[in-house]
Coordinates of C-alpha atoms in Angstrom, one line a residue:
M1 CA -6.8 -0.4 -13.7
E2 CA -7.7 -3.3 -11.3
V3 CA -5.5 -3.4 -8.2
S4 CA -5.1 -6.3 -5.9
L5 CA -3.0 -5.8 -2.7
E6 CA -2.0 -8.3 -0.1
L7 CA -1.4 -6.6 3.2
P8 CA -0.4 -7.9 6.6
D9 CA -3.3 -7.9 9.1
A10 CA -2.8 -4.9 11.4
T11 CA -4.1 -6.8 14.4
H12 CA -1.4 -9.5 14.2
I13 CA 2.2 -9.0 15.3
G14 CA 4.6 -10.0 12.6
G15 CA 2.2 -9.3 9.8
S16 CA 0.3 -12.6 9.6
P17 CA -2.2 -13.6 8.4
R18 CA -2.5 -11.5 5.3
Q19 CA -5.6 -9.6 4.0
R20 CA -6.3 -9.1 0.3
V21 CA -7.7 -5.8 -0.9
H22 CA -9.3 -5.4 -4.3
C23 CA -10.1 -2.0 -5.9
T24 CA -10.1 -0.1 -9.2
G25 CA -7.7 2.8 -9.6
V26 CA -6.3 5.4 -12.0
V27 CA -2.6 6.2 -12.4
V28 CA -2.2 9.8 -11.5
R29 CA 1.6 10.2 -11.5
Q30 CA 4.6 8.1 -12.4
D31 CA 8.2 9.3 -11.6
K32 CA 11.3 7.6 -12.9
L33 CA 13.8 7.1 -10.1
L34 CA 17.3 8.3 -10.6
Q35 CA 18.7 4.9 -9.8
A36 CA 20.2 2.9 -12.6
G37 CA 18.6 -0.3 -13.5
E38 CA 16.9 -2.3 -16.3
P39 CA 14.1 -1.8 -16.6
P40 CA 14.3 1.6 -14.8
P41 CA 12.4 1.7 -11.5
Y42 CA 9.4 4.0 -11.2
L43 CA 7.3 5.4 -8.3
T44 CA 3.7 5.2 -9.2
A45 CA 0.8 7.0 -7.5
I46 CA -2.7 5.5 -8.0
F47 CA -6.0 7.1 -7.1
F48 CA -8.4 4.3 -5.9
S49 CA -11.5 5.3 -7.7
E50 CA -13.6 2.3 -6.6
I51 CA -12.9 0.8 -3.2
Q52 CA -15.1 -0.7 -0.5
D53 CA -15.1 1.0 2.9
E54 CA -13.6 -2.1 4.6
D55 CA -10.7 -2.2 2.1
R56 CA -10.1 1.5 2.6
R57 CA -9.9 0.8 6.4
R58 CA -7.5 -2.0 5.9
I59 CA -5.1 0.2 3.8
G60 CA -5.4 2.9 6.4
E61 CA -4.5 0.5 9.2
F62 CA -1.6 -0.9 7.2
I63 CA -0.2 2.6 6.6
L64 CA -0.6 3.6 10.3
Q65 CA 1.0 0.4 11.5
S66 CA 4.0 0.9 9.1
M67 CA 4.4 4.5 10.2
L68 CA 4.4 3.5 13.9
A69 CA 6.9 0.7 13.3
H70 CA 9.2 3.2 11.4
D71 CA 9.0 5.6 14.3
R72 CA 9.9 2.9 16.8
R73 CA 13.0 1.9 14.8
R74 CA 14.2 5.5 14.7
S75 CA 13.9 6.0 18.5

């Protein structure tokens, strides 16, 4: 599947401006959540099979930034 993500720029406080990431991926897992809802919500894991190094770096920076922000909120 073709995937397009819009991520906050890791170098800007507040998440602006945004960076767009394009890649190709394969769904490797899909788990239905126990929450009620119509349509029912799912957690989906995608393996990015074709992705440029720069886009991989952007995703990694976004994840690291999100983890650090989460740790700061818990402290």
